[in-house]
GROMACS .gro file of C-alpha atoms in nm:
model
  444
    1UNK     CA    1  -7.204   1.258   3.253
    2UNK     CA    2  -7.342   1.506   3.043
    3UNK     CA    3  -7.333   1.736   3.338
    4UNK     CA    4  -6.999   1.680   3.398
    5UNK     CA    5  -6.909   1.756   3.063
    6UNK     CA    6  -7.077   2.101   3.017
    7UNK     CA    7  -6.871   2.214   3.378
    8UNK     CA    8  -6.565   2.108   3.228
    9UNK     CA    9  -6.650   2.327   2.895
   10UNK     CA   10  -6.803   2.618   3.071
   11UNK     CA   11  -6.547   2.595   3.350
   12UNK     CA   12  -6.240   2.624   3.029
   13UNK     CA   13  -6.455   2.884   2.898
   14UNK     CA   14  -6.462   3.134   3.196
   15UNK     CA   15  -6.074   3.073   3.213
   16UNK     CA   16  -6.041   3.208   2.871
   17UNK     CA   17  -6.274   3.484   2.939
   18UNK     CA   18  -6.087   3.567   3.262
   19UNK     CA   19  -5.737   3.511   3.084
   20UNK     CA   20  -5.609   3.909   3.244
   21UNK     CA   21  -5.750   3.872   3.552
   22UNK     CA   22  -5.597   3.512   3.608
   23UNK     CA   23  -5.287   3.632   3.411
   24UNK     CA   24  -5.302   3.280   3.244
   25UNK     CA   25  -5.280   3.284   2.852
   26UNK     CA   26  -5.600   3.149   2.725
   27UNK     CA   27  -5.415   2.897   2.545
   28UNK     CA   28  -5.384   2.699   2.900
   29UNK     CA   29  -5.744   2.646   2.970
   30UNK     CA   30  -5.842   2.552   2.572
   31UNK     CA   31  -5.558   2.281   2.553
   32UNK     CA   32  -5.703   2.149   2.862
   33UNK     CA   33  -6.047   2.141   2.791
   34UNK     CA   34  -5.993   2.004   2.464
   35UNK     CA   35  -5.822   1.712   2.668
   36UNK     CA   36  -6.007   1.684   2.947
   37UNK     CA   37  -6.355   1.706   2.732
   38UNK     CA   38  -6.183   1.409   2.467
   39UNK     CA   39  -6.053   1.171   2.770
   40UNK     CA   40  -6.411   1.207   2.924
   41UNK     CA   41  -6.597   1.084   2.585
   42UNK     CA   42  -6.323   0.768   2.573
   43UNK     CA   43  -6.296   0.638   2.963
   44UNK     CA   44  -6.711   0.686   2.945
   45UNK     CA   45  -6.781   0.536   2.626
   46UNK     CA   46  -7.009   0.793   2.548
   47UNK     CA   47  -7.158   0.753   2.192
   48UNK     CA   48  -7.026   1.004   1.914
   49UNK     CA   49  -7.268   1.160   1.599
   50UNK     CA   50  -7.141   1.287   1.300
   51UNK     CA   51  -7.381   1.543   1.134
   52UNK     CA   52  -7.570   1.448   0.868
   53UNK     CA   53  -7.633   1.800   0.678
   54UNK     CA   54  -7.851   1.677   0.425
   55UNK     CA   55  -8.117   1.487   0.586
   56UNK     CA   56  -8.071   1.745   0.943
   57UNK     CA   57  -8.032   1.397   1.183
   58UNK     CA   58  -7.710   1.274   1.321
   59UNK     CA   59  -7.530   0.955   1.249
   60UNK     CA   60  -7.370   0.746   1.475
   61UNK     CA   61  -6.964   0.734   1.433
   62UNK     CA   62  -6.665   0.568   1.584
   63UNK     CA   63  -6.440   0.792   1.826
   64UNK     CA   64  -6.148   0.756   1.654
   65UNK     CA   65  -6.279   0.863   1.296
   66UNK     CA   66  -6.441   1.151   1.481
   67UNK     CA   67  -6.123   1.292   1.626
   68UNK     CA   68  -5.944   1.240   1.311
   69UNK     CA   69  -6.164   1.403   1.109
   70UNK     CA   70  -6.183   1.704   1.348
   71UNK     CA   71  -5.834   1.699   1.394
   72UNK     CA   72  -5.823   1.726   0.998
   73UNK     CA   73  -6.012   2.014   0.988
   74UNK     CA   74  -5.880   2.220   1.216
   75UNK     CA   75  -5.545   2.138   1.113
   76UNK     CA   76  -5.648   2.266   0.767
   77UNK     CA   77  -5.697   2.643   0.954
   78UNK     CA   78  -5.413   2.619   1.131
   79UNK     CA   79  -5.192   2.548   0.847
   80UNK     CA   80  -5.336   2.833   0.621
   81UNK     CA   81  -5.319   3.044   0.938
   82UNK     CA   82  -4.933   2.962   0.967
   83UNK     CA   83  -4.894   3.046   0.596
   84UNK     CA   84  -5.039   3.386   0.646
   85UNK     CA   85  -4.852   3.473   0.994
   86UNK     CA   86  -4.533   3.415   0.788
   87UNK     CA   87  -4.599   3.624   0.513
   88UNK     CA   88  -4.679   3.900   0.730
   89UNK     CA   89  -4.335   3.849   0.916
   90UNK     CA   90  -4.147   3.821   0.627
   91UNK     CA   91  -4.295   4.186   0.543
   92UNK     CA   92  -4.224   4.340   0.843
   93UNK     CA   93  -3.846   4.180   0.870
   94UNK     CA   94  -3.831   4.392   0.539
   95UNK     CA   95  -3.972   4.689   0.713
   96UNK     CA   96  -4.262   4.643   0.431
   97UNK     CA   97  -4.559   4.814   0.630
   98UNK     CA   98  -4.347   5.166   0.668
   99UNK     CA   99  -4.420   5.211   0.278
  100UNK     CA  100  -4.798   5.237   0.453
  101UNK     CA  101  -4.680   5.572   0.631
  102UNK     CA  102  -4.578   5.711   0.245
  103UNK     CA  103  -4.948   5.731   0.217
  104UNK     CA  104  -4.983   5.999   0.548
  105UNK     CA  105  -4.929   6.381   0.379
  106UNK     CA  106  -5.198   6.587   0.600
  107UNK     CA  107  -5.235   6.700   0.965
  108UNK     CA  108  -5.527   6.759   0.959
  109UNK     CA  109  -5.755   6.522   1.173
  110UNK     CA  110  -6.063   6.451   1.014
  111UNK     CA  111  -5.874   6.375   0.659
  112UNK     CA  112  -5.624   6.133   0.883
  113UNK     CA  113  -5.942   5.962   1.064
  114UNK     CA  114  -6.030   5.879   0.709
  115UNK     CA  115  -5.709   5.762   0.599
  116UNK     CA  116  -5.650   5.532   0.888
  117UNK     CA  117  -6.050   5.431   0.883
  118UNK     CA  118  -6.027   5.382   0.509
  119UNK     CA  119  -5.632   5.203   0.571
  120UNK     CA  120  -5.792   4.990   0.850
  121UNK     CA  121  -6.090   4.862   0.630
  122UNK     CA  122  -5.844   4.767   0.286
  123UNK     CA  123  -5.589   4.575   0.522
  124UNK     CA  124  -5.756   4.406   0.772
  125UNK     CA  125  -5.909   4.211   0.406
  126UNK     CA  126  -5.554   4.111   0.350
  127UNK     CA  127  -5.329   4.078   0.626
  128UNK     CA  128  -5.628   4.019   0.898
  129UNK     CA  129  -5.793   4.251   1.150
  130UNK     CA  130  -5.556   4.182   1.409
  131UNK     CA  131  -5.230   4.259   1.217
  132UNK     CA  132  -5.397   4.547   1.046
  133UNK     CA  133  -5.473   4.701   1.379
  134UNK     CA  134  -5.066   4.633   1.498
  135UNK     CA  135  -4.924   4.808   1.159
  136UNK     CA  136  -5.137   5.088   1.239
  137UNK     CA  137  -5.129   5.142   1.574
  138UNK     CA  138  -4.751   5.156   1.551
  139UNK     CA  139  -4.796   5.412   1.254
  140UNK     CA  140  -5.049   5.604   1.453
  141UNK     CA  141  -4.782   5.565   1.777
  142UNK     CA  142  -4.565   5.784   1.508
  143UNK     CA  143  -4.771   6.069   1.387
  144UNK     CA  144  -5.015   6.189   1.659
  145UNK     CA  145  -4.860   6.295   2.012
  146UNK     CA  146  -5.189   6.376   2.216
  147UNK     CA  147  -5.241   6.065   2.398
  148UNK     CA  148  -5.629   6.140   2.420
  149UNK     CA  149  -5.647   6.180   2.030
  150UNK     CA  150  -5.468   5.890   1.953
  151UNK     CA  151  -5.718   5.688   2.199
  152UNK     CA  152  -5.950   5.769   1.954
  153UNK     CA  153  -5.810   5.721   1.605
  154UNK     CA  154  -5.724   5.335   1.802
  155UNK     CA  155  -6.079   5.297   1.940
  156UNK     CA  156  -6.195   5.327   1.539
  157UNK     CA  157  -5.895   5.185   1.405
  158UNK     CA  158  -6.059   4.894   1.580
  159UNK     CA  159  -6.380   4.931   1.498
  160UNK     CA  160  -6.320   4.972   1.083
  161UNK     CA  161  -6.054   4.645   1.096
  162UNK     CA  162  -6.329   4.458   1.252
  163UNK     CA  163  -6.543   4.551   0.985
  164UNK     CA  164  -6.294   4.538   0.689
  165UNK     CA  165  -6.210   4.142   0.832
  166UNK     CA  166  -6.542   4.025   0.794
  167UNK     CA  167  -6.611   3.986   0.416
  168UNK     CA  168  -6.282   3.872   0.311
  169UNK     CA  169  -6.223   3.490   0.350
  170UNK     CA  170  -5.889   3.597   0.436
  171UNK     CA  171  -5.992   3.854   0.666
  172UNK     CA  172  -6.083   3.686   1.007
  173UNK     CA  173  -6.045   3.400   1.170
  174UNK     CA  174  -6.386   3.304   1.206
  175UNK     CA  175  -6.431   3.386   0.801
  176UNK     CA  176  -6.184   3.204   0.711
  177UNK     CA  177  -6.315   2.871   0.888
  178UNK     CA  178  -6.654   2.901   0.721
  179UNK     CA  179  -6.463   2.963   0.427
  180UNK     CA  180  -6.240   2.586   0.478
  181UNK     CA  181  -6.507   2.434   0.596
  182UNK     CA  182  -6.717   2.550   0.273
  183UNK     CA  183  -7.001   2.726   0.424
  184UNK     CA  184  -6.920   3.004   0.263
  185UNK     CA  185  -6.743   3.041  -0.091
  186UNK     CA  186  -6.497   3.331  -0.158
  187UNK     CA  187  -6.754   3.523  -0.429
  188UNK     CA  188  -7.021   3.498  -0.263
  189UNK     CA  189  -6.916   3.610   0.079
  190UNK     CA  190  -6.788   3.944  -0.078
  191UNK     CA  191  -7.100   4.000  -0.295
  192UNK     CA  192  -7.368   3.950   0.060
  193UNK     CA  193  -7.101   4.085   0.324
  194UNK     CA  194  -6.896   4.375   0.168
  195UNK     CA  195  -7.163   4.654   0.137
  196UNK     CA  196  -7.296   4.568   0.477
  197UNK     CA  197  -6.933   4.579   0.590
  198UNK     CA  198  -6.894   4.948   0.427
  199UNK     CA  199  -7.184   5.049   0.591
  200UNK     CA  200  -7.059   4.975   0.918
  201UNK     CA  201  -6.751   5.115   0.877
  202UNK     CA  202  -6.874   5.465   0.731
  203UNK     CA  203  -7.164   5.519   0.970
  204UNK     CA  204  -6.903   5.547   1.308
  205UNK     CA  205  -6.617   5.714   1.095
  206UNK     CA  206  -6.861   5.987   0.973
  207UNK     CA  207  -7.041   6.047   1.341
  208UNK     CA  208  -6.692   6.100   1.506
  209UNK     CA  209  -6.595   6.294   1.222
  210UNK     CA  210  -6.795   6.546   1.366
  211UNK     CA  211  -6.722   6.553   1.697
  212UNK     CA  212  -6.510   6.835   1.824
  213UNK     CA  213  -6.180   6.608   1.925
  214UNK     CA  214  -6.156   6.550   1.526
  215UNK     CA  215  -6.179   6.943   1.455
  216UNK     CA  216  -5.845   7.116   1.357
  217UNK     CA  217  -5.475   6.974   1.358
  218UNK     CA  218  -5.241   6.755   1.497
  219UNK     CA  219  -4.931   6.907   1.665
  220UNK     CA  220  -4.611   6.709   1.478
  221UNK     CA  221  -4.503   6.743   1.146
  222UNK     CA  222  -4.578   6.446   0.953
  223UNK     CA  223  -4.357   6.470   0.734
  224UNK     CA  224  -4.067   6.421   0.930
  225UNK     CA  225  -4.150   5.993   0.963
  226UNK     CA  226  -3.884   5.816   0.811
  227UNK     CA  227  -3.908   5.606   0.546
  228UNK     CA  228  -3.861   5.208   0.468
  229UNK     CA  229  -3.508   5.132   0.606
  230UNK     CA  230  -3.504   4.861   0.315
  231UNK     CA  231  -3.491   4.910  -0.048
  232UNK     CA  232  -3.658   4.627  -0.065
  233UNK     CA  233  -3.958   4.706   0.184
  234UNK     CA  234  -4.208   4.842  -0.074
  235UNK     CA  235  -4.175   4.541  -0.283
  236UNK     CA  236  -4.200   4.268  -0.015
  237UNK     CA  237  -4.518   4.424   0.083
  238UNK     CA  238  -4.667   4.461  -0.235
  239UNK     CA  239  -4.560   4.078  -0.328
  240UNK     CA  240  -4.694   3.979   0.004
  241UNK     CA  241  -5.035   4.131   0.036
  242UNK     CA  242  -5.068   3.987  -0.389
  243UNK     CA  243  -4.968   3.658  -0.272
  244UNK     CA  244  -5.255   3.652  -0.020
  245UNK     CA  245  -5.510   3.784  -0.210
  246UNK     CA  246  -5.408   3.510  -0.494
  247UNK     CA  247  -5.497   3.203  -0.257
  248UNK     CA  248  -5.859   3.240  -0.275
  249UNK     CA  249  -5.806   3.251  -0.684
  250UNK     CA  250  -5.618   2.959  -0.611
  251UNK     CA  251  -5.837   2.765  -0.456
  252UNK     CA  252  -6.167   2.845  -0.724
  253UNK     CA  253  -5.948   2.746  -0.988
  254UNK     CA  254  -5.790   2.425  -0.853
  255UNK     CA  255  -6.080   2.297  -0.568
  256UNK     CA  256  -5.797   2.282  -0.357
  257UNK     CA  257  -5.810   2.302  -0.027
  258UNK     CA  258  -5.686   2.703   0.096
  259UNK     CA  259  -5.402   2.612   0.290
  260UNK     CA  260  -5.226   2.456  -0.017
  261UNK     CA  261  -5.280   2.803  -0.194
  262UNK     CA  262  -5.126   2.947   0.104
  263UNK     CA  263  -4.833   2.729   0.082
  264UNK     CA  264  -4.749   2.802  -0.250
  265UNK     CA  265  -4.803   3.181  -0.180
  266UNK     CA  266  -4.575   3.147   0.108
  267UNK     CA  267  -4.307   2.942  -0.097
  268UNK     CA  268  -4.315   3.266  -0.448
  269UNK     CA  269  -4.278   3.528  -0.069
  270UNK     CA  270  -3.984   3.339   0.114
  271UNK     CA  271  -3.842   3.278  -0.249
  272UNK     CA  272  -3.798   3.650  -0.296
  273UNK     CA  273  -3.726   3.708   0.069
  274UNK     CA  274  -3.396   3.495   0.040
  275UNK     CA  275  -3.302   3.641  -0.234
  276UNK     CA  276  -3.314   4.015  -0.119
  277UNK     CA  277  -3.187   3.899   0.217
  278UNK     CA  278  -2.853   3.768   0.038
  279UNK     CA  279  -2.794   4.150  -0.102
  280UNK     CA  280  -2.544   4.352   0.006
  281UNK     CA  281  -2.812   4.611   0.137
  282UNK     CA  282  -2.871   4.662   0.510
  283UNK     CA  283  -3.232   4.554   0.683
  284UNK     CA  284  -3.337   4.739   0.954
  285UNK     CA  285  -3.465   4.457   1.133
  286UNK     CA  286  -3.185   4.247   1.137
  287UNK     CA  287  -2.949   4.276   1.497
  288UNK     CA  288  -2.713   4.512   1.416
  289UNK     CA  289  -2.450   4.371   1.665
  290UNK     CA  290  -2.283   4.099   1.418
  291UNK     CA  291  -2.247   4.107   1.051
  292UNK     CA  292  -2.352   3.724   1.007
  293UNK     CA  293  -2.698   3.852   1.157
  294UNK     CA  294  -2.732   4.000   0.829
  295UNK     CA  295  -2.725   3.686   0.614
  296UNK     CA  296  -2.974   3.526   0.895
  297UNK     CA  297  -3.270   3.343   0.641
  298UNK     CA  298  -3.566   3.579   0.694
  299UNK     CA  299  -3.764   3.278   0.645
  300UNK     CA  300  -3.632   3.163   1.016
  301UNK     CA  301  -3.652   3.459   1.151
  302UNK     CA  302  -4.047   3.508   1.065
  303UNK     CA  303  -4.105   3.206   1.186
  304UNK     CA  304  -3.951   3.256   1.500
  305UNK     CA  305  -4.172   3.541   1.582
  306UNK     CA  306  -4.534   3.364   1.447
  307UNK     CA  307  -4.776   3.416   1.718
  308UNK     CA  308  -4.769   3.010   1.843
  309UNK     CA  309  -4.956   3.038   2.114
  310UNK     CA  310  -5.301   3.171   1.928
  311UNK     CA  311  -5.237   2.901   1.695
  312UNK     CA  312  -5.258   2.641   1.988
  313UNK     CA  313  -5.514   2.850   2.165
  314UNK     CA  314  -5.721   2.733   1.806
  315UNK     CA  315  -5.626   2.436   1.816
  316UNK     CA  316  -5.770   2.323   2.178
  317UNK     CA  317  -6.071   2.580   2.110
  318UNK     CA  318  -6.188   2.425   1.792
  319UNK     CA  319  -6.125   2.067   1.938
  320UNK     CA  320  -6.305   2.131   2.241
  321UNK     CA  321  -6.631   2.238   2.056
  322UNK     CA  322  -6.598   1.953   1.776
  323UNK     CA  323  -6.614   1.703   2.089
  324UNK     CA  324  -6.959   1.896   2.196
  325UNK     CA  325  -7.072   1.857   1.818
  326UNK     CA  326  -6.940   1.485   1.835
  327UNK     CA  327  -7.157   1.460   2.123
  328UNK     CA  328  -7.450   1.588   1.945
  329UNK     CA  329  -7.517   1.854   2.184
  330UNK     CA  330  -7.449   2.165   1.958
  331UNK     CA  331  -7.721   2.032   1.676
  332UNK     CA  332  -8.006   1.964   1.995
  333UNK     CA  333  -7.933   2.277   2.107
  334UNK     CA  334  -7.957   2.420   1.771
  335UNK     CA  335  -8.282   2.229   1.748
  336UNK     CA  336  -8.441   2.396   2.071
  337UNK     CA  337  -8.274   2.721   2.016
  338UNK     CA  338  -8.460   2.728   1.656
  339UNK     CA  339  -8.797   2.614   1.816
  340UNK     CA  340  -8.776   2.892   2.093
  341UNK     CA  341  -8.670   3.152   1.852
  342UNK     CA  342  -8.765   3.103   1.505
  343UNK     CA  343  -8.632   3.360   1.364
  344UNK     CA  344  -8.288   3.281   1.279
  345UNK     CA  345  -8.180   3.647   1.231
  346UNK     CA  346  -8.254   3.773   1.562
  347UNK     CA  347  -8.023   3.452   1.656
  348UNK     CA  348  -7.728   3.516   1.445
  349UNK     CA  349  -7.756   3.895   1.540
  350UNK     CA  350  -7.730   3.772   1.935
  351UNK     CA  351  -7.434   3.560   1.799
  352UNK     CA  352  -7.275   3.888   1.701
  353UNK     CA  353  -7.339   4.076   2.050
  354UNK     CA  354  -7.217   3.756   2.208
  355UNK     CA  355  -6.911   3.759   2.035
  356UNK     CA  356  -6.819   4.097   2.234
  357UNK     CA  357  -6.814   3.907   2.549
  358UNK     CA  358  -6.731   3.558   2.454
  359UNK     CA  359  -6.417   3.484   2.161
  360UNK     CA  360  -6.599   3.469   1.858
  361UNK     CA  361  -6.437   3.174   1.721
  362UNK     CA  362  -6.576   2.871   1.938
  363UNK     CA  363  -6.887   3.067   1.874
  364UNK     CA  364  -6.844   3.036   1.501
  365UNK     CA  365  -6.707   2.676   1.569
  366UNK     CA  366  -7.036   2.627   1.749
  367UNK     CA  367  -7.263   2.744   1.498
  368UNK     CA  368  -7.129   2.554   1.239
  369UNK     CA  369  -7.211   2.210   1.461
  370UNK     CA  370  -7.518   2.383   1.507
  371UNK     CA  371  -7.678   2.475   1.168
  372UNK     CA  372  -7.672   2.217   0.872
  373UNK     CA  373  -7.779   2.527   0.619
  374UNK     CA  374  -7.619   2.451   0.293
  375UNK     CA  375  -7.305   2.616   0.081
  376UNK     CA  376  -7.331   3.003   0.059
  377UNK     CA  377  -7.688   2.989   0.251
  378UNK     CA  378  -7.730   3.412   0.396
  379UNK     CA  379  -7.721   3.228   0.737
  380UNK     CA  380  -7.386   3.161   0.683
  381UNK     CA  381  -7.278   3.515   0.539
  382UNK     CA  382  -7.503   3.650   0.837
  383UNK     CA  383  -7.290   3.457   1.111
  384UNK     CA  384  -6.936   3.582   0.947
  385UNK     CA  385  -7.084   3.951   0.920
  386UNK     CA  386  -7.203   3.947   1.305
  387UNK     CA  387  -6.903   3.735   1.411
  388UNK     CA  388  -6.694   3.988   1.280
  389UNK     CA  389  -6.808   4.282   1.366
  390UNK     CA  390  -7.009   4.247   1.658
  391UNK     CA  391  -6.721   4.189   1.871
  392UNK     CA  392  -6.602   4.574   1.819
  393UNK     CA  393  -6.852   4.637   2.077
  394UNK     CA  394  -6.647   4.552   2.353
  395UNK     CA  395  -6.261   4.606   2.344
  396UNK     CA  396  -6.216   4.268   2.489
  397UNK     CA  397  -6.484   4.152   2.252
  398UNK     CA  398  -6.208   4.085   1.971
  399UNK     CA  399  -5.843   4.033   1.897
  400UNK     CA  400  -5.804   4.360   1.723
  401UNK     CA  401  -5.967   4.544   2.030
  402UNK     CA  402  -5.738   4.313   2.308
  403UNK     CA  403  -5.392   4.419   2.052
  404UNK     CA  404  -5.497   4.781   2.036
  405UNK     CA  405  -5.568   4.767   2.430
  406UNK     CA  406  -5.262   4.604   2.525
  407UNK     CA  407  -5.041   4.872   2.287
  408UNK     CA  408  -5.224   5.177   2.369
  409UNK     CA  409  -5.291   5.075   2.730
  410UNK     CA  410  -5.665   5.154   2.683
  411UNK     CA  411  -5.898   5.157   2.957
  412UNK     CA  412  -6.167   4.898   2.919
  413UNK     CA  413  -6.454   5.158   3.052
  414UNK     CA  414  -6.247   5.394   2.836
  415UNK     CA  415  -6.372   5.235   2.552
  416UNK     CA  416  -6.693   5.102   2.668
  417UNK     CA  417  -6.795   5.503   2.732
  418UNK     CA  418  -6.631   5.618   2.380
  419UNK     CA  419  -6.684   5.378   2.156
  420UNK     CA  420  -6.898   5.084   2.243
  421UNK     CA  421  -7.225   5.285   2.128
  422UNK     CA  422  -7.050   5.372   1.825
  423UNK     CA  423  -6.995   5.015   1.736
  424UNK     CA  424  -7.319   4.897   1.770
  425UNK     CA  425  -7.457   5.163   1.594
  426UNK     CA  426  -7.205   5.073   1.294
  427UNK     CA  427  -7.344   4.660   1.340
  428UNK     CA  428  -7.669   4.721   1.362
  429UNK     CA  429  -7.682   4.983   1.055
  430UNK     CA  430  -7.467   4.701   0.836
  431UNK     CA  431  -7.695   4.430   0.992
  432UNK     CA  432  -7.984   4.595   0.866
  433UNK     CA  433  -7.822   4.668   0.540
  434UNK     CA  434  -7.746   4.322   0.504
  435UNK     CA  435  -8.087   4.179   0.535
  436UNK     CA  436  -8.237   4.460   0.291
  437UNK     CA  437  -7.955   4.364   0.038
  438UNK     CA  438  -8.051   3.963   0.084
  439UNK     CA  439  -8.423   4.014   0.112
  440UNK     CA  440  -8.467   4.267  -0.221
  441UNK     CA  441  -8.178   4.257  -0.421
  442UNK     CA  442  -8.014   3.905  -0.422
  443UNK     CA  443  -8.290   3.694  -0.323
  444UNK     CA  444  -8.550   3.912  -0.454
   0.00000   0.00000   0.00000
């Protein structure tokens, strides 16, 4: 049976991998591993562990208090995740993000590498890596007309909102759940991963800065992109990105869990959102065809355009691994993994190159079934910084790098020629800061 059951996963898991050359959304295969792998574990009566963290042994549970208390936890992401994609709606239904292009007064290309590197870095902390990466790709789409150029402001654009996701709980996906699932805490995570996360975000941005495609100009006046079709854009975005950034406050001050931060964030947003929306001033976004468009709730309408299917693509992902971690098969292989390979950096650092060819959050979901490492132990500020950034290695390797692919039409060996050496280059030199900061400064 056990057999059967590791097909099944590994079977879902090519699927995924394979999602553009099966041109089936990944979603598919995870809701139906998640079932398959669940229905297996009830019509075989197979027996179910729940991880005991303190003593490092596992416990024998009931199914059904199993799947509801992975179902709990994952529903906890999902939620906050919802909150988030809202927000971020809500600002762009106000136009918000053009305010970002106020910020672009040169042409010349090494200053506007730093800008968008520098841009990149700050908002993938906020808004996420992979809506970071749309705002400014679209911007970039805007100011530079050489196709080849703009390749390469994307391929570090990438790159830096990889890096910039990884020590914000808010940042990344995978942060985030080792944030709910209190592996990490927010203070802590900043204080271990941000300097490594500067680190590998500078070292790229400065070697390209000296290559000869970043020498000189670009050809259109930038100064000729309009600005914020709504009065109200500049203030949506700034009461947005504040309301995000206030959740993690939220949640030191109350122990609550995130997502009810988020919720209250999201209720202050869509608060002000009706409000403006009610105005007699115009919003670009809204169909210009009938005047009752204009009174549409903007609350509806971001919500209508929430990325749904990543949110179940999470859901049967994180499932699927919890039944592996039910089955106790993620903390024996974390057991002979740790026996083989005792050094547990050289195993998170594989985690990160992994995470360029596999979807780093089952891997994250994985290695949290896997290690029993208490609250704000390195490992766990290791795993988000590798997570995180390792996958810039690889376009395909994370969803900033699949977004930026799909909008730019890069070519995967493209990338893999360009940029992939810069990448690691950038993860190793933050992975090595990392370990000198924990080893000598903060565990000294």
């Amino acid at each position: 049976m056990e057999t059967i059951i590791i097909i099944v996963f590994l079977a879902g898991y090519l699927a995924i991998t394979l999602e553009h050359n099966l041109k089936i959304d990944k979603l598919i295969p995870a809701l139906a591993m998640m079932a398959i792998l669940w229905a297996i574990i009830a019509l075989a009566h197979l027996p179910v562990f729940e991880v005991n963290a303190e003593l490092k042994q596992l416990e024998p549970s009931h199914l059904d208090e199993m799947l509801l208390h992975h179902l709990g936890k994952t529903a906890e992401i999902l939620v906050f995740l919802l909150g988030a994609m809202t927000i971020v709606e809500i600002i762009d239904y106000f136009d918000g993000f053009a305010t970002i292009k106020g910020y672009i007064k040169t042409t010349k290309k090494t200053k506007l590498l730093w800008l968008f590197s520098i841009l990149a870095f700050i908002l993938s902390a906020i808004i996420d890596n992979l809506t970071a990466t749309i705002v400014l790709v679209t911007i970039l789409q805007k100011v530079i007309k050489d196709r080849e150029t703009r390749l390469w402001f994307a391929g570090l654009i990438i790159v830096n909102a990889n890096a910039g996701g990884a020590w914000s709980p808010i940042g990344d996906v995978t942060t985030t759940m080792l944030w709910i699932a209190n592996k990490v805490s927010a203070g802590q995570l900043v204080i271990h991963v941000l300097l490594p996360s500067i680190v590998c975000m500078l070292v790229p941005t400065f070697i390209v800065s000296k290559m000869k495609v970043f020498q000189g100009h670009i050809e259109n006046n930038v100064s000729e992109i309009e600005a914020p079709a709504s009065p109200h854009g500049a203030t949506m975005l700034y009461l947005g990105l504040g309301s995000i950034v206030f959740v993690p406050f939220f949640k030191t001050i109350t122990h609550l869990p995130p997502y009810v931060g988020m919720m209250l964030s999201l209720a202050l947003v869509a608060t002000f959102a009706e409000i403006y929306s009610s105005s007699k001033f115009s919003i670009s976004n809204v169909d210009e065809e009938s005047e009752a468009a204009a009174h549409h709730s903007p609350v509806h309408k971001a919500l209508s355009k929430i990325e749904l299917p990543s949110i179940l693509f999470f859901l049967g992902i994180l499932l699927a691994v919890a039944a592996l971690e039910s089955l106790g098969y993620l903390f024996n292989y974390a057991e002979s993994m740790n026996a083989a390979i005792p050094n547990t950096d050289i195993v998170v650092m594989l985690l990160g190159v992994g995470s360029a060819i596999i979807d780093n959050v089952p891997l994250v979901a994985a290695s949290m079934g896997m290690f029993s490492q208490s609250m704000d132990s390195p490992l766990w500020h290791f795993i988000a910084y590798s997570a995180g950034t390792g996958g810039s290695m690889l376009i395909i390797g994370s969803a900033a790098g699949v977004v930026a692919m799909g909008m730019e039409k890069i070519d995967f060996f493209w990338y893999l020629k360009k940029i992939a050496w810069l990448a690691f280059v950038g993860f190793a030199a933050g992975a090595v800061v990392f370990m000198l900061l924990r080893d000598f400064v903060i565990h000294a």
